[in-house]
Coordinates of C-alpha atoms and ligand atoms in Angstrom, one line a residue:
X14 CA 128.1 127.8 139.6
X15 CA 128.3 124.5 141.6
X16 CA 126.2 122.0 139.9
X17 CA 126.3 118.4 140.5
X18 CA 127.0 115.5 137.9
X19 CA 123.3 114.6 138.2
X20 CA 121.8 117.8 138.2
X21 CA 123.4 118.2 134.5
X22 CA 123.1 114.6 134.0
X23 CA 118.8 114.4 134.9
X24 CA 119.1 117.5 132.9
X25 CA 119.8 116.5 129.6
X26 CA 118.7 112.7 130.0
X27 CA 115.3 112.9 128.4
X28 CA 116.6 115.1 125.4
X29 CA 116.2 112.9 121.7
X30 CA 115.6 109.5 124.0
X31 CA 113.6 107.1 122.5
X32 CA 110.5 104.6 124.2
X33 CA 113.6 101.6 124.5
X34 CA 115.9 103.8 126.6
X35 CA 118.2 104.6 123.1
X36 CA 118.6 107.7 122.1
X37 CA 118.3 109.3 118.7
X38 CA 120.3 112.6 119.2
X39 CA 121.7 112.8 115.2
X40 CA 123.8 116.3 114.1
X41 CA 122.0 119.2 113.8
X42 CA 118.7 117.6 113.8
X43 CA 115.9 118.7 116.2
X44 CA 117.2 117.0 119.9
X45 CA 121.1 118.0 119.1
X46 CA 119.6 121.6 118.5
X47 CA 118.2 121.2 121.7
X48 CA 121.6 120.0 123.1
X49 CA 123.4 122.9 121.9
X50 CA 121.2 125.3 123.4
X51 CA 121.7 123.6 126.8
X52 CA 125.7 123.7 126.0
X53 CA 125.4 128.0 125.4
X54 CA 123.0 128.2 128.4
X55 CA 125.8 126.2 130.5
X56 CA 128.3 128.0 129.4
X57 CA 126.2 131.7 130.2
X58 CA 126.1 130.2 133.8
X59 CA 129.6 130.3 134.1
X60 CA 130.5 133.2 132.2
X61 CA 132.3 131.3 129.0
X62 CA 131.4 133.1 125.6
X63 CA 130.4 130.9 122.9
X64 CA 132.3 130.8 119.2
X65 CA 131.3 128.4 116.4
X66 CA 133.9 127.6 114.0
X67 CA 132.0 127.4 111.2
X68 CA 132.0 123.8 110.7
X69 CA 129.4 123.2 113.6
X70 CA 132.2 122.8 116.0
X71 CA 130.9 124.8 119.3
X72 CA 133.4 126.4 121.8
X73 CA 132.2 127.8 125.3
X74 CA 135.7 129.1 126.8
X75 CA 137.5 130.3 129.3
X76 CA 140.1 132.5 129.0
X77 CA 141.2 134.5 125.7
X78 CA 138.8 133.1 122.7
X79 CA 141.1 131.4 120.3
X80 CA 144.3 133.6 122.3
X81 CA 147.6 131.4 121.6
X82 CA 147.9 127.7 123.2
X83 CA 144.3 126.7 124.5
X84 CA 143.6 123.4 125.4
X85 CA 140.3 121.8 124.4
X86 CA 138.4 119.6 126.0
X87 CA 134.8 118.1 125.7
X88 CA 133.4 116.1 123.1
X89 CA 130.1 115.5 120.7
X90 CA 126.4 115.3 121.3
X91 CA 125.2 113.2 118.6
X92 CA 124.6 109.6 119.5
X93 CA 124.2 106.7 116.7
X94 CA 120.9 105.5 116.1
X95 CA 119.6 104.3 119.1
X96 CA 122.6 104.5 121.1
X97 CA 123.4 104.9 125.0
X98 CA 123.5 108.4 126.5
X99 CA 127.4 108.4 127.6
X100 CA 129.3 108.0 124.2
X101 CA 129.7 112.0 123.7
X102 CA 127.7 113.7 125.6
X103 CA 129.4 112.3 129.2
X104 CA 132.7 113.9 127.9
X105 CA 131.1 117.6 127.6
X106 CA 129.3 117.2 130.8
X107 CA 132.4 116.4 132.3
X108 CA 134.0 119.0 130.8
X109 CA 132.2 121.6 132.7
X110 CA 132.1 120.3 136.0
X111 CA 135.7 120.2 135.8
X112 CA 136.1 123.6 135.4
X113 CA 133.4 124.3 138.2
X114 CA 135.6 121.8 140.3
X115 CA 139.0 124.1 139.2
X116 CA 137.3 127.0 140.3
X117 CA 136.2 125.9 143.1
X118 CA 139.5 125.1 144.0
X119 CA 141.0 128.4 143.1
X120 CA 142.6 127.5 140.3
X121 CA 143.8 130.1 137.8
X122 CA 144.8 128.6 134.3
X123 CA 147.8 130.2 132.5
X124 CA 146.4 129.1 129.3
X125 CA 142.4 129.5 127.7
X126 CA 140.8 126.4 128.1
X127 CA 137.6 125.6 126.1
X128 CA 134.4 123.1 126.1
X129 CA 134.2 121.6 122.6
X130 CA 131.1 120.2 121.3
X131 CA 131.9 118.5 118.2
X132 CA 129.1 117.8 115.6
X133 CA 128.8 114.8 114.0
X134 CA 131.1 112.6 115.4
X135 CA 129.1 109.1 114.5
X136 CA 128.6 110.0 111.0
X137 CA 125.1 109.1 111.9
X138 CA 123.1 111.9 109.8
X139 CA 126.0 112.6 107.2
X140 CA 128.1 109.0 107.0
X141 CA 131.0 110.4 107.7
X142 CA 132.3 110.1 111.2
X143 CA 134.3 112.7 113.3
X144 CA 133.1 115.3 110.3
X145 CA 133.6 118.2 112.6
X146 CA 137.3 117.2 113.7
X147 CA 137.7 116.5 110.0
X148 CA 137.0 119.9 108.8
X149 CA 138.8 121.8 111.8
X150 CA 141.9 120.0 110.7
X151 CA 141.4 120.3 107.4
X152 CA 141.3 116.3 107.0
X153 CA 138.3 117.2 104.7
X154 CA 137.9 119.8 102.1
X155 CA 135.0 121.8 102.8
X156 CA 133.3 121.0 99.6
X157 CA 132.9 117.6 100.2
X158 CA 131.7 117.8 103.5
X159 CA 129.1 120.2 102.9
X160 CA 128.0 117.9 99.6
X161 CA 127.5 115.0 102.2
X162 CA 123.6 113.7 102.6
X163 CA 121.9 112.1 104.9
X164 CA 119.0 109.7 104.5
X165 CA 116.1 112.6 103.6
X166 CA 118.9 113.8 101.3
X167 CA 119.4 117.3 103.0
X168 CA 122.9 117.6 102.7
X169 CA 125.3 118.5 105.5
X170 CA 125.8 122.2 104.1
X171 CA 122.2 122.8 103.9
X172 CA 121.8 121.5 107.8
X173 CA 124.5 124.1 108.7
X174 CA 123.5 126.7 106.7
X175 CA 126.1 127.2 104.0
X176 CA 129.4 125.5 103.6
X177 CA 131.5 125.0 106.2
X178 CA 134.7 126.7 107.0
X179 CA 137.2 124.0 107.1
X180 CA 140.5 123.8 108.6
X181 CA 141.1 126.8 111.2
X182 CA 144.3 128.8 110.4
X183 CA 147.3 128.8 112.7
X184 CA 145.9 125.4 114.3
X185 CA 148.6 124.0 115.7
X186 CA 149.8 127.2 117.6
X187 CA 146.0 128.0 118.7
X188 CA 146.0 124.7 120.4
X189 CA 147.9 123.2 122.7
X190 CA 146.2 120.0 123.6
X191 CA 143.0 118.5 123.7
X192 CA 141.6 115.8 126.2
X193 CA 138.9 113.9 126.0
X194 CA 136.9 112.1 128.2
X195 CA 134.8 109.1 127.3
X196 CA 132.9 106.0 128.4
X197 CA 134.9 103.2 127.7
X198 CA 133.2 101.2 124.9
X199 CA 135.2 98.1 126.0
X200 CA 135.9 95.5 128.3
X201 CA 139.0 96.0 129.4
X202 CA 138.8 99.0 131.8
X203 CA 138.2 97.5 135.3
X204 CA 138.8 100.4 137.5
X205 CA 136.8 103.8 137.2
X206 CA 139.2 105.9 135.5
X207 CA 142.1 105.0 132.5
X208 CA 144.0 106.6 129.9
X209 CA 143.7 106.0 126.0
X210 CA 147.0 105.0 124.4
X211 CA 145.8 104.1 120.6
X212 CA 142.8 103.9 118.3
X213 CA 142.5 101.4 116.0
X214 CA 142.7 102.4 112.1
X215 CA 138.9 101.5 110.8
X216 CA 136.7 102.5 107.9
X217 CA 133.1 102.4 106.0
X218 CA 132.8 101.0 103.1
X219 CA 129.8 100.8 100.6
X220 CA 128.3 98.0 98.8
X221 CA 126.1 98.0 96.0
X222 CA 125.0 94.6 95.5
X223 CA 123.0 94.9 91.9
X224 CA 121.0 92.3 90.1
X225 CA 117.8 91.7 88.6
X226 CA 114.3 92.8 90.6
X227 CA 111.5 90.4 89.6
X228 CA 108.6 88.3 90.7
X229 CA 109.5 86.1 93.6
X230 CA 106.4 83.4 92.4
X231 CA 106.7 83.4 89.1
X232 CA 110.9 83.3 88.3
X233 CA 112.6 80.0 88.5
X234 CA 115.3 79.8 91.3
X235 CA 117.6 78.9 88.3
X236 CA 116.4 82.4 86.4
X237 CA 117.2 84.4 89.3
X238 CA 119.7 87.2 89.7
X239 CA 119.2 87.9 93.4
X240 CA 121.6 90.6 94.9
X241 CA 120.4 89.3 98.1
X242 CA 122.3 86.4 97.6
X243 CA 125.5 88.0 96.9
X244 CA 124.8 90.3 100.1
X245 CA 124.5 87.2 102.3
X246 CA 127.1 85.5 101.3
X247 CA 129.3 88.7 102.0
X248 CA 128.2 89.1 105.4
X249 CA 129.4 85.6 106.3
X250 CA 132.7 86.4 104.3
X251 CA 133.2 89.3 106.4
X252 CA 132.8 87.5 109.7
X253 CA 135.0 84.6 108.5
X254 CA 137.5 86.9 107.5
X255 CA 137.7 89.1 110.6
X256 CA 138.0 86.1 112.8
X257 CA 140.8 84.9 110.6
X258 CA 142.6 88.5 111.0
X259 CA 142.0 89.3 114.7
X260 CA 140.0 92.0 113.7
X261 CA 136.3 93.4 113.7
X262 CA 134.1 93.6 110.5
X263 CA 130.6 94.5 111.1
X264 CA 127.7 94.6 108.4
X265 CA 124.4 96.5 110.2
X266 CA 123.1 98.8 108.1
X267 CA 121.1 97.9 104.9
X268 CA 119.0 99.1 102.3
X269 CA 117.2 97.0 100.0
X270 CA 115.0 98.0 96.6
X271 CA 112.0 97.5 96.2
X272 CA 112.2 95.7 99.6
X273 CA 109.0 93.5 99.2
X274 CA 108.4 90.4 100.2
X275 CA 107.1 89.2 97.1
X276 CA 109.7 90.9 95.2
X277 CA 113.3 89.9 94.4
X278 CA 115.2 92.7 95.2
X279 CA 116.7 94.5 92.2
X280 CA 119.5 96.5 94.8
X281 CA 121.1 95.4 98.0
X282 CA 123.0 98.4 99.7
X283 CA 125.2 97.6 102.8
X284 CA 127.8 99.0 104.9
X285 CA 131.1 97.5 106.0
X286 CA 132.6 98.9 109.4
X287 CA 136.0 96.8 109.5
X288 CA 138.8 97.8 112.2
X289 CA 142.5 96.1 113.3
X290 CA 144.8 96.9 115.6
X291 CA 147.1 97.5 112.5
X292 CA 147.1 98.8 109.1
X293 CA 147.7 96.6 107.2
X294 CA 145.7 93.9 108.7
X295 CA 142.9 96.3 107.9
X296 CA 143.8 96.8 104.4
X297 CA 143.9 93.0 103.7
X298 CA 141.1 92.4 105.7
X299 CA 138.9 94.7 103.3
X300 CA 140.7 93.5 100.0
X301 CA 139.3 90.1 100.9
X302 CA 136.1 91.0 101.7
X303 CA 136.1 92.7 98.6
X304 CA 137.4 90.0 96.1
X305 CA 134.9 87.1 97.9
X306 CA 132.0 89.5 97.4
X307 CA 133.4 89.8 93.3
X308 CA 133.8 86.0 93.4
X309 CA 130.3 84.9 94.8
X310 CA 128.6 87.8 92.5
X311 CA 130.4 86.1 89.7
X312 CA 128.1 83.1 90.6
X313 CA 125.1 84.2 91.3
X314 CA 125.2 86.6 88.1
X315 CA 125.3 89.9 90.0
X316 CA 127.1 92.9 90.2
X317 CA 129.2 94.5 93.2
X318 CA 130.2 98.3 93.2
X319 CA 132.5 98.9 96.1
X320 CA 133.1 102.9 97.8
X321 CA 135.3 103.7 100.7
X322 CA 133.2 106.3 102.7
X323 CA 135.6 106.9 105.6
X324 CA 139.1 105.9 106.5
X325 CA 140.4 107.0 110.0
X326 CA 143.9 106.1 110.3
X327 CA 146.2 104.3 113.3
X328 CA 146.3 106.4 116.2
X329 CA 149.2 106.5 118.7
X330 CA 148.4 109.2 121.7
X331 CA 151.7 111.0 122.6
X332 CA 153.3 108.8 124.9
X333 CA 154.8 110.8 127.1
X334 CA 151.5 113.1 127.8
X335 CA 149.7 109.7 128.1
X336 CA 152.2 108.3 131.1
X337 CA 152.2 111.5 132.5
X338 CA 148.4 111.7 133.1
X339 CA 148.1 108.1 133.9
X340 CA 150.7 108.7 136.8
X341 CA 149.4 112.0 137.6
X342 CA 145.9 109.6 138.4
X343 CA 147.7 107.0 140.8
X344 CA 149.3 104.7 137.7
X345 CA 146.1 104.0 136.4
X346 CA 145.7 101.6 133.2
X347 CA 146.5 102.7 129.7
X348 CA 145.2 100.8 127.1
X349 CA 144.0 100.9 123.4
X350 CA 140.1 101.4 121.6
X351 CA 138.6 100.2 118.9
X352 CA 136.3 103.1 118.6
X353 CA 136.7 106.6 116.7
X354 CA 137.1 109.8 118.3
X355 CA 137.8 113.1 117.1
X356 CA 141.0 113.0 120.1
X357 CA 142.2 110.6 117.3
X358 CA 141.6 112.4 114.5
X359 CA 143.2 115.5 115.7
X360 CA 146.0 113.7 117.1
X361 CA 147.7 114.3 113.6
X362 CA 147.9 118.0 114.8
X363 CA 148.1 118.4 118.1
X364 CA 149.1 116.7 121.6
X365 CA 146.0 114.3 122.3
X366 CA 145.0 112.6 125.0
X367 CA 141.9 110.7 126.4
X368 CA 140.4 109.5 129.6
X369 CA 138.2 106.4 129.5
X370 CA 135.8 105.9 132.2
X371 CA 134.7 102.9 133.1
X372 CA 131.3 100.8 131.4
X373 CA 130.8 97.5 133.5
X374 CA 129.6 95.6 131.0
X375 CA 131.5 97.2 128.1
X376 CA 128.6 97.8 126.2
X377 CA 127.8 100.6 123.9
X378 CA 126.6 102.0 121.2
X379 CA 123.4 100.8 122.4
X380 CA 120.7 101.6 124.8
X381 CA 122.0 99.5 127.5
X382 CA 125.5 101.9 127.9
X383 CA 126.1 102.7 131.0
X384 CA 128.5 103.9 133.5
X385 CA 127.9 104.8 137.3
X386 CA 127.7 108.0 138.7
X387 CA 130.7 107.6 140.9
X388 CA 132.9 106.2 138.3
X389 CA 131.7 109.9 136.3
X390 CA 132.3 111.5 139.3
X391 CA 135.8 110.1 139.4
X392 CA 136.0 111.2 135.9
X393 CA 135.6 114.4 136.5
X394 CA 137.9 114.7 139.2
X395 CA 140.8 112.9 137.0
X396 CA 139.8 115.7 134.1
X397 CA 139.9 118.7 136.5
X398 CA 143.5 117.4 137.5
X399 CA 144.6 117.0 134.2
X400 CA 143.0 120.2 133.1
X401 CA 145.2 121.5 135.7
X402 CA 148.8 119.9 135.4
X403 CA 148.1 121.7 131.6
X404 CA 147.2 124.5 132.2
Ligands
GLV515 C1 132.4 105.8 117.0 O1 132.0 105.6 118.1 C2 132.9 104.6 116.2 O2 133.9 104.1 116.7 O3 132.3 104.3 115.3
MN516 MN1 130.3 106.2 119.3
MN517 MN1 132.0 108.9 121.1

């Protein structure tokens, strides 16, 4: 098997893309089916046998299946609502022509090495992010995950067909390391290949802004208990408040009831996505979000209900593994994300380390992600030597 980055990359491009170029590719829904066929058909073609965890997490290997000390590598399929094609799916893609580009060098691995596919990694369907990682490592119970819904309200358990199987036994001694390989989702990554060396500790939290829904015509602006209001005000808080910290605090997703434009709304519901570079910049950050969202609703005779969805701690790759792949790739940059990955969240476990490939503009999570096909080229070449040196 000697396929070419853009044979696989044509390949899967039109899969869950939408008319603007984004792509709507959410866990287990209709184009991420479609995905995972294409992963078991790739990994047929090269004579890898497929296991499922049980928690959605799909493993194409080579070498003994789940034998002592296999490293992973790969990634998820699942993109964010209308988000760029790279942020996953580049790092299974990858993952495969590395091993085509081992083999074709000879190489014999002393160790199984397996493509991952992770599910759910954006918490796009289900809310929570890295849910697969989460469950392999047993950083969720089961139960919970599987309770999980998504906006139709099918819940994650009914989308994998019963619930999942959680943390796999004897993980730390069935793994030895995993690498990932990502588009960066930065700016700071000016050459075509780097190496991760933290995460950022981030969350989700949810906000019910509640008040009174009534006619927009007919109720005094004095009368009014507007949730929208409170909501607003919040938003700005959070901006002001993440500029003060050095950090990020992002409010983009929102529902409103009845949502009418002659109504006033009776329920404002609205996500906070808040990340530092340290924990307990994060933590006040969110307390004072929190307390100026209580303050204002105080005043504009609402109510605010607060839930933390999702915490994903600091992460710190292993340092040593980290310089040695850097210098293994000709000294090439290490620096630190913002985003989520499931490298991060099994990190906790098991040596982790990541490869960033370069996105000229930086930008992501949208449909204008990109990265050229000889920077992912270079990629792959840097994960086939890495591959290599551990295995
Ligand atoms: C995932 O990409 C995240 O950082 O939210
Ligand atoms: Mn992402
Ligand atoms: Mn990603």
């Amino acid at each position: 098997m000697t396929a070419t980055f853009a044979e696989l990359w044509n390949g899967i491009a039109p899969i869950g893309r939408a008319r603007n170029g984004g792509y709507l590719r959410y866990a287990l829904d209709e184009p991420e089916l479609v995905l995972r066929d294409w992963f078991r058909n790739q990994a047929a073609r090269r004579d890898m046998p497929v296991t499922d965890d049980g928690n959605g997490n799909l493993f194409a290997w080579w070498g003994d299946q789940w034998g002592h000390d296999a490293v992973l590598t790969g990634s998820h399929f699942d993109s964010v609502p209308h988000g760029g094609g790279f942020d996953g799916p580049l790092g299974i893609v990858s993952a495969f022509l590395a091993i085509d580009e081992m083999r074709r060098q000879g190489r014999v691995p002393r160790r199984p090495i397996a493509v991952v596919a992770f599910v759910e990694e954006e918490g796009g369907r289900f809310g929570v992010p890295c849910l697969g990682s989460r469950l392999l490592s047993g950083a969720i119970e089961p139960e919970q995950a599987a309770a999980l819904t998504d906006r139709e309200g099918i819940t994650f358990g009914e989308a994998l067909g019963g619930t999942p199987a959680g943390r796999l036994p004897g993980l730390t001694g069935r793994i030895n390391a995993l690498v990932e390989l990502h588009i960066e989702q930065g700016r700071a990554l000016e050459v075509p290949v780097g190496v991760a060396s933290a995460i950022w500790p981030h969350g989700r939290w949810r906000f019910d802004f509640t008040g009174i829904g009534d006619h927009a015509g007919t109720t005094s602006m004095t009368d009014r208990r507007d949730p929208m209001l409170t909501f607003a005000y919040t938003v700005l808080a959070a901006n002001k408040e993440a500029r003060l910290a050095g950090a990020t605090a992002t409010m983009a997703r929102v529902e409103v009831e009845p949502n009418a434009t002659n109504a006033i709304p009776s329920l404002v519901r609205a996500w906070l996505d808040a990340r530092a570079a340290e924990t307990g910049t994060l933590d006040g950050l969110v307390d004072a979000v929190i307390k100026r969202a209580h303050d204002r609703a105080g005043r504009d005779g609402t109510e605010v209900a607060v839930t933390p969805e999702s915490y994903s701690a600091e992460v710190t790759f292993e340092k040593p593994l980290a310089t040695r792949i850097a210098s293994l790739l000709g000294d090439v940059p290490i620096l630190p994300t913002g985003a989520g990955h499931d490298a991060g969240v099994l990190s906790a476990h098991v040596p982790t380390a990541m490869l960033f490939v370069r996105n000229p503009t930086g930008i992501s999570h949208s449909p204008a992600e990109h990265a050229e096909e000889e920077d992912c080229v270079a990629g792959i070449g840097a994960l086939a030597r890495v591959l290599g040196d551990l295995t």
